[in-house]
Amino acid sequence: DSGVTQTPKHLITATGQRVTLRCSPRSGDLSVYWYQQSLDQGLQFLIQYYNGEERAKGNILERFSAQQFPDLHSELNLSSLELGDSALYFCASSVRPNTEAFFGQGTRLTVV
Amino acid sequence: AQSVTQLDSHVSVSEGTPVLLRCNYSSSYSPSLFWYVQHPNKGLQLLLKYTSAATLVKGINGFEAEFKKSETSFHLTKPSAHMSDAAEYFCVVSSLGGYQKVTFGTGTKLQVIP
């Protein structure tokens, strides 16, 4: 167990809908990262927050947004969902940027 | 620009023989380098990390990696493969240049043949 908790584990939703994925980092970790893993794109870094502020941005679509709250948990919001958004979404946390990250078990999103 | 290249998408070894998973990187800043392993239907687990200390890094489960700046490589090795090593391995580079950038390699699937 990495100490990073992601909910829900599985999510099935229809195209055009909006979902929110939640991540609770390890105790003491200030950085949270979001990744998308799909068969055709591999593992893609989406976005990183550090102590509530955006710290780095990767290949995140405009339909997606994220935030980190004062209690350091983070949410990834995916809207206007398309079939191609079906993927495994991972959250990771680290004490600070550029240190090792610990990954949650992921949320498997299926868009039908 | 920052990039990571995992030179082999699939590697197959016999149980008990050495493992070599290759990774080359480029980064404009002094990078931190990591290897992660992902077993089927599981999350990613950190194997080892390089953060500008010793160039030979030892990780969990008998894996190690050597940071070679002149070759911009960070290859992962293990002297003797075990069946439980069968998984996908990701090389990751992270650098701070005012704004952190994290780049994953495309992964190498390791098959271990009994």
PDB file of N, CA and C in Angstrom, chain A residues 35-44 83-90 107-110, chain B residues 9-10 38-42 88 90 105-109:
ATOM      1  N   TYR A  35      -1.938  11.484 -13.730  1.00  0.00           N
ATOM      2  CA  TYR A  35      -1.483  10.844 -14.955  1.00  0.00           C
ATOM      3  C   TYR A  35      -2.654  10.115 -15.606  1.00  0.00           C
ATOM      4  N   GLN A  36      -2.575  10.008 -16.908  1.00  0.00           N
ATOM      5  CA  GLN A  36      -3.546   9.225 -17.670  1.00  0.00           C
ATOM      6  C   GLN A  36      -2.794   8.098 -18.372  1.00  0.00           C
ATOM      7  N   GLN A  37      -3.308   6.881 -18.239  1.00  0.00           N
ATOM      8  CA  GLN A  37      -2.684   5.750 -18.917  1.00  0.00           C
ATOM      9  C   GLN A  37      -3.710   5.086 -19.821  1.00  0.00           C
ATOM     10  N   SER A  38      -3.425   5.127 -21.116  1.00  0.00           N
ATOM     11  CA  SER A  38      -4.300   4.461 -22.070  1.00  0.00           C
ATOM     12  C   SER A  38      -3.456   3.580 -22.971  1.00  0.00           C
ATOM     13  N   LEU A  39      -4.130   2.665 -23.665  1.00  0.00           N
ATOM     14  CA  LEU A  39      -3.397   1.702 -24.490  1.00  0.00           C
ATOM     15  C   LEU A  39      -2.668   2.384 -25.634  1.00  0.00           C
ATOM     16  N   ASP A  40      -3.305   3.396 -26.233  1.00  0.00           N
ATOM     17  CA  ASP A  40      -2.684   4.006 -27.403  1.00  0.00           C
ATOM     18  C   ASP A  40      -1.722   5.136 -27.051  1.00  0.00           C
ATOM     19  N   GLN A  41      -1.914   5.799 -25.933  1.00  0.00           N
ATOM     20  CA  GLN A  41      -1.069   6.946 -25.585  1.00  0.00           C
ATOM     21  C   GLN A  41      -0.021   6.614 -24.525  1.00  0.00           C
ATOM     22  N   GLY A  42      -0.133   5.454 -23.896  1.00  0.00           N
ATOM     23  CA  GLY A  42       0.807   5.151 -22.827  1.00  0.00           C
ATOM     24  C   GLY A  42       0.512   5.988 -21.606  1.00  0.00           C
ATOM     25  N   LEU A  43       1.551   6.233 -20.799  1.00  0.00           N
ATOM     26  CA  LEU A  43       1.389   6.968 -19.546  1.00  0.00           C
ATOM     27  C   LEU A  43       1.711   8.437 -19.804  1.00  0.00           C
ATOM     28  N   GLN A  44       0.724   9.286 -19.598  1.00  0.00           N
ATOM     29  CA  GLN A  44       0.877  10.707 -19.885  1.00  0.00           C
ATOM     30  C   GLN A  44       0.739  11.511 -18.590  1.00  0.00           C
ATOM     31  N   LEU A  83     -15.300   9.055 -25.945  1.00  0.00           N
ATOM     32  CA  LEU A  83     -14.912   7.647 -25.841  1.00  0.00           C
ATOM     33  C   LEU A  83     -13.404   7.514 -25.605  1.00  0.00           C
ATOM     34  N   GLY A  84     -12.652   8.385 -26.229  1.00  0.00           N
ATOM     35  CA  GLY A  84     -11.197   8.333 -26.126  1.00  0.00           C
ATOM     36  C   GLY A  84     -10.642   8.707 -24.765  1.00  0.00           C
ATOM     37  N   ASP A  85     -11.502   9.190 -23.886  1.00  0.00           N
ATOM     38  CA  ASP A  85     -11.063   9.522 -22.530  1.00  0.00           C
ATOM     39  C   ASP A  85     -11.029   8.296 -21.633  1.00  0.00           C
ATOM     40  N   SER A  86     -11.540   7.193 -22.130  1.00  0.00           N
ATOM     41  CA  SER A  86     -11.486   5.946 -21.360  1.00  0.00           C
ATOM     42  C   SER A  86     -10.028   5.586 -21.101  1.00  0.00           C
ATOM     43  N   ALA A  87      -9.696   5.437 -19.852  1.00  0.00           N
ATOM     44  CA  ALA A  87      -8.293   5.208 -19.485  1.00  0.00           C
ATOM     45  C   ALA A  87      -8.220   4.933 -17.991  1.00  0.00           C
ATOM     46  N   LEU A  88      -7.004   4.627 -17.575  1.00  0.00           N
ATOM     47  CA  LEU A  88      -6.710   4.510 -16.149  1.00  0.00           C
ATOM     48  C   LEU A  88      -6.081   5.825 -15.716  1.00  0.00           C
ATOM     49  N   TYR A  89      -6.636   6.451 -14.710  1.00  0.00           N
ATOM     50  CA  TYR A  89      -6.133   7.725 -14.230  1.00  0.00           C
ATOM     51  C   TYR A  89      -5.456   7.497 -12.877  1.00  0.00           C
ATOM     52  N   PHE A  90      -4.185   7.849 -12.846  1.00  0.00           N
ATOM     53  CA  PHE A  90      -3.403   7.671 -11.630  1.00  0.00           C
ATOM     54  C   PHE A  90      -3.156   9.008 -10.965  1.00  0.00           C
ATOM     55  N   THR A 107      -7.911   5.058 -10.978  1.00  0.00           N
ATOM     56  CA  THR A 107      -9.349   5.013 -11.248  1.00  0.00           C
ATOM     57  C   THR A 107      -9.507   4.618 -12.702  1.00  0.00           C
ATOM     58  N   ARG A 108     -10.214   3.529 -12.925  1.00  0.00           N
ATOM     59  CA  ARG A 108     -10.447   3.105 -14.315  1.00  0.00           C
ATOM     60  C   ARG A 108     -11.742   3.743 -14.802  1.00  0.00           C
ATOM     61  N   LEU A 109     -11.611   4.622 -15.768  1.00  0.00           N
ATOM     62  CA  LEU A 109     -12.763   5.321 -16.343  1.00  0.00           C
ATOM     63  C   LEU A 109     -13.131   4.694 -17.670  1.00  0.00           C
ATOM     64  N   THR A 110     -14.377   4.328 -17.798  1.00  0.00           N
ATOM     65  CA  THR A 110     -14.889   3.806 -19.063  1.00  0.00           C
ATOM     66  C   THR A 110     -15.998   4.721 -19.537  1.00  0.00           C
TER      67      THR A 110
ATOM     68  N   SER B   9      10.714  -1.977 -26.434  1.00  0.00           N
ATOM     69  CA  SER B   9       9.338  -2.026 -25.942  1.00  0.00           C
ATOM     70  C   SER B   9       9.057  -3.365 -25.249  1.00  0.00           C
ATOM     71  N   HIS B  10       9.763  -4.413 -25.675  1.00  0.00           N
ATOM     72  CA  HIS B  10       9.616  -5.739 -25.069  1.00  0.00           C
ATOM     73  C   HIS B  10      11.002  -6.352 -24.876  1.00  0.00           C
ATOM     74  N   GLN B  38       5.257  -1.595 -13.058  1.00  0.00           N
ATOM     75  CA  GLN B  38       3.801  -1.749 -13.001  1.00  0.00           C
ATOM     76  C   GLN B  38       3.447  -3.190 -13.318  1.00  0.00           C
ATOM     77  N   HIS B  39       2.925  -3.888 -12.334  1.00  0.00           N
ATOM     78  CA  HIS B  39       2.430  -5.236 -12.571  1.00  0.00           C
ATOM     79  C   HIS B  39       1.013  -5.147 -13.125  1.00  0.00           C
ATOM     80  N   PRO B  40       0.573  -6.177 -13.826  1.00  0.00           N
ATOM     81  CA  PRO B  40      -0.746  -6.128 -14.461  1.00  0.00           C
ATOM     82  C   PRO B  40      -1.857  -5.712 -13.503  1.00  0.00           C
ATOM     83  N   ASN B  41      -2.640  -4.763 -13.944  1.00  0.00           N
ATOM     84  CA  ASN B  41      -3.785  -4.257 -13.180  1.00  0.00           C
ATOM     85  C   ASN B  41      -3.396  -3.683 -11.815  1.00  0.00           C
ATOM     86  N   LYS B  42      -2.192  -3.190 -11.740  1.00  0.00           N
ATOM     87  CA  LYS B  42      -1.725  -2.578 -10.487  1.00  0.00           C
ATOM     88  C   LYS B  42      -1.250  -1.153 -10.748  1.00  0.00           C
ATOM     89  N   GLU B  88       5.723  -4.324 -16.472  1.00  0.00           N
ATOM     90  CA  GLU B  88       6.134  -3.242 -17.346  1.00  0.00           C
ATOM     91  C   GLU B  88       6.948  -2.249 -16.525  1.00  0.00           C
ATOM     92  N   PHE B  90       8.951   1.512 -16.322  1.00  0.00           N
ATOM     93  CA  PHE B  90       8.961   2.867 -16.860  1.00  0.00           C
ATOM     94  C   PHE B  90      10.148   3.650 -16.324  1.00  0.00           C
ATOM     95  N   GLY B 105       8.932   7.486 -19.897  1.00  0.00           N
ATOM     96  CA  GLY B 105       9.221   6.714 -21.090  1.00  0.00           C
ATOM     97  C   GLY B 105       7.993   5.911 -21.498  1.00  0.00           C
ATOM     98  N   THR B 106       8.069   5.288 -22.644  1.00  0.00           N
ATOM     99  CA  THR B 106       6.926   4.549 -23.183  1.00  0.00           C
ATOM    100  C   THR B 106       6.778   3.163 -22.574  1.00  0.00           C
ATOM    101  N   GLY B 107       7.722   2.778 -21.739  1.00  0.00           N
ATOM    102  CA  GLY B 107       7.605   1.513 -21.029  1.00  0.00           C
ATOM    103  C   GLY B 107       8.293   0.361 -21.752  1.00  0.00           C
ATOM    104  N   THR B 108       8.796  -0.579 -20.967  1.00  0.00           N
ATOM    105  CA  THR B 108       9.362  -1.820 -21.489  1.00  0.00           C
ATOM    106  C   THR B 108       8.681  -2.982 -20.783  1.00  0.00           C
ATOM    107  N   LYS B 109       8.084  -3.861 -21.579  1.00  0.00           N
ATOM    108  CA  LYS B 109       7.444  -5.044 -20.980  1.00  0.00           C
ATOM    109  C   LYS B 109       8.476  -6.149 -20.867  1.00  0.00           C
TER     110      LYS B 109
END
